[in-house]
CSV table of C-alpha atoms and ligand atoms in Angstrom, one decimal:
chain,number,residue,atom,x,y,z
C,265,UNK,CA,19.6,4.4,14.9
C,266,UNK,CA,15.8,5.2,15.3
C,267,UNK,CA,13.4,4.5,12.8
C,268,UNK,CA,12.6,7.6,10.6
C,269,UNK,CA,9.0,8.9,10.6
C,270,UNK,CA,7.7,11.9,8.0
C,271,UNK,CA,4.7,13.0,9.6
C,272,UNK,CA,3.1,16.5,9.8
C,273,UNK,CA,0.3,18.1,11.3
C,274,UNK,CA,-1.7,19.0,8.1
C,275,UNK,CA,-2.1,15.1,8.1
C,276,UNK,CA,-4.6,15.4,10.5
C,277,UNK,CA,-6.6,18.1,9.4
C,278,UNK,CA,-7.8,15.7,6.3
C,279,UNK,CA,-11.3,14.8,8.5
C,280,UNK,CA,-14.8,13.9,8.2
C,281,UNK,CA,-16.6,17.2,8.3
C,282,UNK,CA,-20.2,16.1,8.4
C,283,UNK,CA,-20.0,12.0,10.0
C,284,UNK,CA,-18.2,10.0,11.5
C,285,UNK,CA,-15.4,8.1,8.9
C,286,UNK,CA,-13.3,4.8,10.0
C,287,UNK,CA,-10.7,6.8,8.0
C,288,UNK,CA,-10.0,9.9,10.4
C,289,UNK,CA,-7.1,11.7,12.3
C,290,UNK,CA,-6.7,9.4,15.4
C,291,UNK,CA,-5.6,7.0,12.7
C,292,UNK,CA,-1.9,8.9,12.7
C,293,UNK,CA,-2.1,9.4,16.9
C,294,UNK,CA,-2.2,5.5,16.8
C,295,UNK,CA,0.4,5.1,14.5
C,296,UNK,CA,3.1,7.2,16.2
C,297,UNK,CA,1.8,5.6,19.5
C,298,UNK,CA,2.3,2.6,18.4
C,299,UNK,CA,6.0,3.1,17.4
C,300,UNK,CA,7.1,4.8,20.4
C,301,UNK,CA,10.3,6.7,19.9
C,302,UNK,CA,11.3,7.7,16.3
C,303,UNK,CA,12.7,10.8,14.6
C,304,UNK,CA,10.3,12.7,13.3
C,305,UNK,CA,10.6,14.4,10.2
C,306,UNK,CA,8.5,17.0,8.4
C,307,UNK,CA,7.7,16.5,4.8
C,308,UNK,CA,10.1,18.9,2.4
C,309,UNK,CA,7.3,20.3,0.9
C,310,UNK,CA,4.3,19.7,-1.4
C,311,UNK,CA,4.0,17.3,-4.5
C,312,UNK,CA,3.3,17.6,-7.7
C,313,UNK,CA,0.1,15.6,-8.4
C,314,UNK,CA,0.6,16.3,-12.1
C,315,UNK,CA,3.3,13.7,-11.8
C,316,UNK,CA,0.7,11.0,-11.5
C,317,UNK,CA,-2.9,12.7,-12.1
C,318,UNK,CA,-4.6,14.3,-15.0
C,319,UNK,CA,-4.9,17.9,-14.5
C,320,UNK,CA,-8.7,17.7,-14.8
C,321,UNK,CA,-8.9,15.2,-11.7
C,322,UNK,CA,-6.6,17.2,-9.5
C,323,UNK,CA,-8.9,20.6,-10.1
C,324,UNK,CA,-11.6,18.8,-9.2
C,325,UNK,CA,-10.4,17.6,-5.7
C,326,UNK,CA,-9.3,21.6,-5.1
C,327,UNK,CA,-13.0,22.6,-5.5
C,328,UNK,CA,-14.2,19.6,-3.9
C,329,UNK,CA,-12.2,20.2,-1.5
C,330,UNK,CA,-12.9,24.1,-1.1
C,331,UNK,CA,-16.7,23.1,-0.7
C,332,UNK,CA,-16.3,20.2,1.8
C,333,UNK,CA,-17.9,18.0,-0.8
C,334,UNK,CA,-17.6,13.9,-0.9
C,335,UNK,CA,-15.6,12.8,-4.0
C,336,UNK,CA,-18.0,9.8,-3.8
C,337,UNK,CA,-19.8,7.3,-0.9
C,338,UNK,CA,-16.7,6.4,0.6
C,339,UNK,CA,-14.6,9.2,0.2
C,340,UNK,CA,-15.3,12.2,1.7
C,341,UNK,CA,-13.3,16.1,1.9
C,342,UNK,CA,-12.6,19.0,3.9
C,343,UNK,CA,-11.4,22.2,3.5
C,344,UNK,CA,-7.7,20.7,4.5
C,345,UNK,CA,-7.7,17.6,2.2
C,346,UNK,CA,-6.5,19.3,-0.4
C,347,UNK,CA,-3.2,20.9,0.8
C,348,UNK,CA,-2.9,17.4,3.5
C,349,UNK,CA,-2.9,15.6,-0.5
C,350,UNK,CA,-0.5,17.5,-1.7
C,351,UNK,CA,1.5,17.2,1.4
C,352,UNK,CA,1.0,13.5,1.5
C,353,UNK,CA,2.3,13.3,-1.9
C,354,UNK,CA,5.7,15.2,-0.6
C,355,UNK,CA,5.9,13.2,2.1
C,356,UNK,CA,6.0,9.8,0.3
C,357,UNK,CA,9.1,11.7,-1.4
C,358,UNK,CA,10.7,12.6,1.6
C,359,UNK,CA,10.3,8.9,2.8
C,360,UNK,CA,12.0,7.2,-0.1
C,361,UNK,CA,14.7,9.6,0.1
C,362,UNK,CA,15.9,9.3,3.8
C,363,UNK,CA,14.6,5.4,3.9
C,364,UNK,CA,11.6,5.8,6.3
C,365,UNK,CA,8.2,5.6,6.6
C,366,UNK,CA,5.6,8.3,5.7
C,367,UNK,CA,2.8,8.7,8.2
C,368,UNK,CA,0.5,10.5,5.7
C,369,UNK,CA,-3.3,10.8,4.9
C,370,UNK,CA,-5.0,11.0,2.9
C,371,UNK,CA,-4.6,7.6,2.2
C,372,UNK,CA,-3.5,7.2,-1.7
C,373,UNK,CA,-3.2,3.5,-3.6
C,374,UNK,CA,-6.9,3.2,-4.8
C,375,UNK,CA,-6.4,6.8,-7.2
C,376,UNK,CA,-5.8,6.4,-10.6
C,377,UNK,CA,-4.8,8.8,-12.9
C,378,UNK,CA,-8.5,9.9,-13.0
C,379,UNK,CA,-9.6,9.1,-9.7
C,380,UNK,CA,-10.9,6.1,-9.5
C,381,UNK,CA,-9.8,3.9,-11.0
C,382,UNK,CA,-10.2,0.2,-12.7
C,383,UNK,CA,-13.6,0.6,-13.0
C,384,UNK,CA,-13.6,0.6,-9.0
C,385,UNK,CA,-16.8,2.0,-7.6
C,386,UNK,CA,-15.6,4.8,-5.6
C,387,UNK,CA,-11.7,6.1,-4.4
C,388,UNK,CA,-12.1,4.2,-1.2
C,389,UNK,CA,-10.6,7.2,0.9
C,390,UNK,CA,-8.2,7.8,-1.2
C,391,UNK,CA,-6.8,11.1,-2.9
C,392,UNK,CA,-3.7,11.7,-4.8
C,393,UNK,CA,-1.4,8.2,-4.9
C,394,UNK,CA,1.4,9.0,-2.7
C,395,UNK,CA,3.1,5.6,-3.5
C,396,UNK,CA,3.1,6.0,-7.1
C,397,UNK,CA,4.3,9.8,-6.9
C,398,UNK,CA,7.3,8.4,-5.1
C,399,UNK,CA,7.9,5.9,-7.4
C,400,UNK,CA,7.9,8.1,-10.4
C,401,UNK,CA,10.3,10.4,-9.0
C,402,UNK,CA,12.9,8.2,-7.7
C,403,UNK,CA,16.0,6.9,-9.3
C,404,UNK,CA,16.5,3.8,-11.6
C,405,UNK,CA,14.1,0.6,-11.1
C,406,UNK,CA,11.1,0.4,-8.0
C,407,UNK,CA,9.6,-2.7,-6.7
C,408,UNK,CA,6.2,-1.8,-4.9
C,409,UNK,CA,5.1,-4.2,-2.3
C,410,UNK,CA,1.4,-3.5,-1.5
C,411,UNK,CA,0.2,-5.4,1.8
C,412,UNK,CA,-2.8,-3.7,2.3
C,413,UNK,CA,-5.5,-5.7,2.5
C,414,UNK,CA,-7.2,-4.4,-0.7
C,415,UNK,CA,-6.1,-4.4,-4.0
C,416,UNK,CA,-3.6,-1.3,-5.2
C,417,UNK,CA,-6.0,-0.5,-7.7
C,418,UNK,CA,-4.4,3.1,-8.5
C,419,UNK,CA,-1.4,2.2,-8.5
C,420,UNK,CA,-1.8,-1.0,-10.8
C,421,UNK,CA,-3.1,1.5,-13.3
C,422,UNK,CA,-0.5,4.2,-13.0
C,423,UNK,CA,2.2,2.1,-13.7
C,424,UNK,CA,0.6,-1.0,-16.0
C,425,UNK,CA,2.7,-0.2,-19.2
C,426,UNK,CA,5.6,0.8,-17.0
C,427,UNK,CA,8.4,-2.1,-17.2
C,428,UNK,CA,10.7,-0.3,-14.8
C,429,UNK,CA,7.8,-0.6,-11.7
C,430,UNK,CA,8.1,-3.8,-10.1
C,431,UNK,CA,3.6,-3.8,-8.6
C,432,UNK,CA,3.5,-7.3,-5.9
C,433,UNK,CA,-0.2,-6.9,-4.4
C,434,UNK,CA,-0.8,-8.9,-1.8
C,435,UNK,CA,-5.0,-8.7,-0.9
C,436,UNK,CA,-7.7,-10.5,-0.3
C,437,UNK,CA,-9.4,-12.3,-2.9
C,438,UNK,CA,-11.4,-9.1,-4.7
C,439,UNK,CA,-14.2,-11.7,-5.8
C,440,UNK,CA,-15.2,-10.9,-1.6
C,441,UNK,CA,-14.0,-7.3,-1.1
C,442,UNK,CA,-13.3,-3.8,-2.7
C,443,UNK,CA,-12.1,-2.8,-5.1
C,444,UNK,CA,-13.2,-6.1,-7.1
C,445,UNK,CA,-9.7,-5.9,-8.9
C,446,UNK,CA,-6.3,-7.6,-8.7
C,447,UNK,CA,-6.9,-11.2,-9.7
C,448,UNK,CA,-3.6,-13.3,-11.1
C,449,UNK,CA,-4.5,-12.6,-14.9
C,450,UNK,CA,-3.1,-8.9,-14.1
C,451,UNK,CA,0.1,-8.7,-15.1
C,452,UNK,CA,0.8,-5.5,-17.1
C,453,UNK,CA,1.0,-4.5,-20.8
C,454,UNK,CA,3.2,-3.8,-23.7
C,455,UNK,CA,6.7,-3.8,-22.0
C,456,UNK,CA,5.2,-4.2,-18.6
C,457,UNK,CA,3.6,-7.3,-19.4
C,458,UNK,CA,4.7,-9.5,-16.4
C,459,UNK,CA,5.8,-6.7,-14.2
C,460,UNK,CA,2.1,-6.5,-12.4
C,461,UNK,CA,1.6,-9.2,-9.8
C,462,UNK,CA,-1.3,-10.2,-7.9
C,463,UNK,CA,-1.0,-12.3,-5.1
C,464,UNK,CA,-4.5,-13.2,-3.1
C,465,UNK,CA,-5.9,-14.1,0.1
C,466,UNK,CA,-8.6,-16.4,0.7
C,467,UNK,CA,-11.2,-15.0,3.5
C,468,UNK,CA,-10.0,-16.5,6.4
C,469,UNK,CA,-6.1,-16.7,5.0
C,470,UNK,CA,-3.1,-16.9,7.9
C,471,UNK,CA,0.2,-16.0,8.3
C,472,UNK,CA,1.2,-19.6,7.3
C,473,UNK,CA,0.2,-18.0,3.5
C,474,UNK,CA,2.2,-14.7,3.9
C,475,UNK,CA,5.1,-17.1,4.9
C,476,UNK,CA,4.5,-19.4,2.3
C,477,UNK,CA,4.3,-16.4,-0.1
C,478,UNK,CA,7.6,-14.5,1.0
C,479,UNK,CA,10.0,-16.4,-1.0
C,480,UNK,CA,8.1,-16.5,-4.2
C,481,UNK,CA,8.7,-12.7,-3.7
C,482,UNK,CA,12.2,-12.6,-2.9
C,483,UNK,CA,12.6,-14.5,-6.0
C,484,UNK,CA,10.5,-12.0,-8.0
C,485,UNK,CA,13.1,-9.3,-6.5
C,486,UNK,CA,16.1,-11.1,-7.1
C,487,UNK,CA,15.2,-11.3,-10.6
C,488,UNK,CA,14.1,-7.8,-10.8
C,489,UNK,CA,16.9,-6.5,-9.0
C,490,UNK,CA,15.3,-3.0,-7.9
C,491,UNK,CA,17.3,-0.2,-6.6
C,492,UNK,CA,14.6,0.7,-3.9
C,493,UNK,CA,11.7,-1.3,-2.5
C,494,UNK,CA,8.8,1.0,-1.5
C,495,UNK,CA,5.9,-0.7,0.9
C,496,UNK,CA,2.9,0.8,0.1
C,497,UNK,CA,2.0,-0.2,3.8
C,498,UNK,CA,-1.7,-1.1,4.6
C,499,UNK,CA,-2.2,-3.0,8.4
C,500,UNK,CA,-5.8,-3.9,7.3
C,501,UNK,CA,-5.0,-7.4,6.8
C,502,UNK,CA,-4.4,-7.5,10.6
C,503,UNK,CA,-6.5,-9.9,12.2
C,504,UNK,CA,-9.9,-8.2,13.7
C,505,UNK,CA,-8.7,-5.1,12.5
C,506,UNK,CA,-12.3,-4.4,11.0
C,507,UNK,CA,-12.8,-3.6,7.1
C,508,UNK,CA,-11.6,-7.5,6.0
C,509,UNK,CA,-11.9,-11.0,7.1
C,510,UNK,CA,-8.1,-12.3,7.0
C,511,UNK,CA,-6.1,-13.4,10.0
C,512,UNK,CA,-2.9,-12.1,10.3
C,513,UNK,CA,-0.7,-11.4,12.8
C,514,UNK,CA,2.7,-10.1,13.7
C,515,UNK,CA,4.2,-12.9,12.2
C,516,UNK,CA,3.1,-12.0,8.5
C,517,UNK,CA,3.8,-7.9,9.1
C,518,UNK,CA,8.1,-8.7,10.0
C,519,UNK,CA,8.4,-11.3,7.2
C,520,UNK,CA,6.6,-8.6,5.1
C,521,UNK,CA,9.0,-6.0,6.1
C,522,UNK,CA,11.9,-8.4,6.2
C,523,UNK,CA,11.4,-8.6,2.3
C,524,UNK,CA,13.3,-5.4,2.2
C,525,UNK,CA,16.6,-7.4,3.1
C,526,UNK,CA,19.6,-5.1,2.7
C,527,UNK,CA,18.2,-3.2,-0.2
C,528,UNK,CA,16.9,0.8,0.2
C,529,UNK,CA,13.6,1.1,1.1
C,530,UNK,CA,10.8,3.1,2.6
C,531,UNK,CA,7.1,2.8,2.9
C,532,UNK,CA,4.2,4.9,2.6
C,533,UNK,CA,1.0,4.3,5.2
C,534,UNK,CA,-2.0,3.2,3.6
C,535,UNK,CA,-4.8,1.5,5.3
C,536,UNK,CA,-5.1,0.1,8.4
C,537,UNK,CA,-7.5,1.3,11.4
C,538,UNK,CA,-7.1,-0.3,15.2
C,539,UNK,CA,-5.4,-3.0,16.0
C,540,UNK,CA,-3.5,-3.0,12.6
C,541,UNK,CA,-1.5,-0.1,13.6
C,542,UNK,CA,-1.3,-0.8,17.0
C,543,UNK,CA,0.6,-4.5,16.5
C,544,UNK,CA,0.8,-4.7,12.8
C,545,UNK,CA,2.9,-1.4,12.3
C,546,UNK,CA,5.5,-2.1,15.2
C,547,UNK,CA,6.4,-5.7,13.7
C,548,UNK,CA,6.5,-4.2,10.4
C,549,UNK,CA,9.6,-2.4,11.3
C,550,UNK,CA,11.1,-4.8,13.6
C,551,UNK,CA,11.4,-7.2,9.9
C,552,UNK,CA,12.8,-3.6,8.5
C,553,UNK,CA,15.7,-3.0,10.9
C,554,UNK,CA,16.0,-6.8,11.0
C,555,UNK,CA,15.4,-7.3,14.4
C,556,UNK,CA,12.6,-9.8,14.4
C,557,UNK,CA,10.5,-11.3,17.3
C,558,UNK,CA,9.6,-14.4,15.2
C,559,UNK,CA,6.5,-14.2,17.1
C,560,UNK,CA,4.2,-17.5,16.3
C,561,UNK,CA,2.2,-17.5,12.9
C,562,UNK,CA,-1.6,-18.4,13.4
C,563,UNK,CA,-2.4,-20.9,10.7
C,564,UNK,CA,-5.2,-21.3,8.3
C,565,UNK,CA,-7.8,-23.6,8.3
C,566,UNK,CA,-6.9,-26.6,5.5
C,567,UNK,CA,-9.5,-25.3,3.0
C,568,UNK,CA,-8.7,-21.7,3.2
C,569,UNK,CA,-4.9,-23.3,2.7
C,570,UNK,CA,-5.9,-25.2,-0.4
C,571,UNK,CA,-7.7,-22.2,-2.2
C,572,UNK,CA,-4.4,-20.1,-1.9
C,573,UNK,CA,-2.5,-23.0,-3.0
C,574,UNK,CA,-4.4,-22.9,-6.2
C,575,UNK,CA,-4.6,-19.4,-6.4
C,576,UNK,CA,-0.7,-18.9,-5.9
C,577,UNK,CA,-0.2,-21.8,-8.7
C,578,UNK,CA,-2.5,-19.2,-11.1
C,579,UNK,CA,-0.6,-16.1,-10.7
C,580,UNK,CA,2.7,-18.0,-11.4
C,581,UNK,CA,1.4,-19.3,-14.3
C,582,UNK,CA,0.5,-15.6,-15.6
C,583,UNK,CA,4.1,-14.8,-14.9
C,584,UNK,CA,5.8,-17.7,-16.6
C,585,UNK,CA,7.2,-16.2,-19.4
C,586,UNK,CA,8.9,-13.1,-17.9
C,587,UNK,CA,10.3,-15.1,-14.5
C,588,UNK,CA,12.2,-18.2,-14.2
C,589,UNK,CA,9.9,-19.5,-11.1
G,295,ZN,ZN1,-7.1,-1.2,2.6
């Protein structure tokens, strides 16, 4: 069985219309690449933004969008971006419903319900949340697993009273990158207190951490016991990929998908802009469809090692009283 990819073209008319943007079109060229032969799938149609957004926010990125205006420093529109939104938003649907992986831009885990969101200082490229649309609109209890290599900002804030929305970030510390959210004290509100977990990376950090991580996580999920896990799938935390300063490899992006185990799943595309997609995506899927390489994890350095140690021991003891850990 091939891997199932929901891509259209509209994704790739979302693009810089005045300079040149790290986030552009030849992001979704290097994607499928990258993955090689898979059945693609077209998106079943438009989302609803309304599901996730206030109504104000959404009007605002049609006539931004209309005038080719930036939303803000980093993010930027085109007369496309908003239909390829509302498309994205569809296609994170489609994903979770045939168990596959939605190729979409504009990239969506840094909007809030306002935009940005968290106090953030801009939407860093980021729309309508495609993640969180899908979430809200599938059946029974979601687990999100955010590996991209900033904090889910967006969707942290969409679902923070939401008990029934499972949020593990994984990102680099935010005291040394954007959005400056997502530290261990994070853990939801009201009955979602303990349902928001923040998991972070010292610069520097390995795949020895990701594999240290992973069954702290598959804990978290055995206790949770979600009827879908959706990836909200960022390849930015590749090593040399070039917004962030962590290490990883191949090694960290199959352990990552092998978290899905033999529950329903699908994932949404988030960041991730060279090498990322080019080895991070591909191993990705081999931990999916269970077929791993086991390629060799590149290790930290012993102090980089020690600050996650400490920083793993603080977001379990945020956690203590919803999880037996
Ligand atoms: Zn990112």
């Amino acid at each position: 069985m091939n891997m199932k990819v929901v891509y259209s073209s509209i994704y790739s008319k979302h693009d810089p219309p005045h300079f040149p943007h790290i986030e552009n079109s030849t992001r979704l060229e290097l994607a499928l690449d990258a993955l090689g032969e898979v059945e693609v799938l077209s998106p079943e149609g438009a989302g609803d933004p309304l599901e996730v957004h206030d109504g104000t926010y959404v009007e605002m990125v049609r006539r931004a969008s209309e005038a080719e205006e930036q939303i803000d420093i980093d993010t930027y529109t085109n007369r496309f971006t908003y239909e390829s939104a509302l498309m994205a938003l569809g296609g994170a649907f489609t994903a979770y419903k045939v168990e596959g992986i939605a190729l979409v831009r504009p990239p969506g885990h840094h909007a809030g319900r306002y935009g940005r969101a968290m106090g953030a200082p801009t939407q860093g490229f980021c729309i309508f949340n495609n993640i969180a649309y899908a979430a809200s609109k599938a059946e029974g209890r979601v687990a999100i697993i955010d590996f991209d290599v900033h904090h889910g900002n967006g969707t942290q804030e969409i679902f923070y009273l939401d008990p029934k929305v499972l949020h593990i970030d994984l990102h680099q510390d935010p005291s040394t990158i954007y959005p400056g959210t997502g530290f261990p004290f994070e853990t939801g509100d009201g009955e979602g207190k303990g349902t928001k977990v923040n998991i972070l990376f010292p610069p520097g950090g390995g795949d020895d951490l990701v594999l240290e991580v992973i069954p702290f996580i598959q804990s978290l999920l055995d206790q949770f016991k979600p009827d879908v896990v959706g990836f909200s799938a960022g390849f930015d935390g590749f090593s040399g990929d070039g917004l962030a300063s962590l290490e990883f490899t191949e090694a960290s992006f199959e352990a990552l998908g092998g978290l899905r185990e033999k529950r329903r799943w699908f994932a949404v595309l988030e960041g991730g802009y060279s090498v990322g997609l080019r080895r991070g995506l591909p191993a990705f899927v081999r931990g999916v469809e269970r077929k791993p390489e086991e390629p060799r994890p590149k290790e930290s350095k012993s102090e980089v090692k020690m600050k996650f140690t400490r920083s793993l021991e603080e977001t379990k003891y945020h956690l203590r009283e919803r999880w037996k850990l």
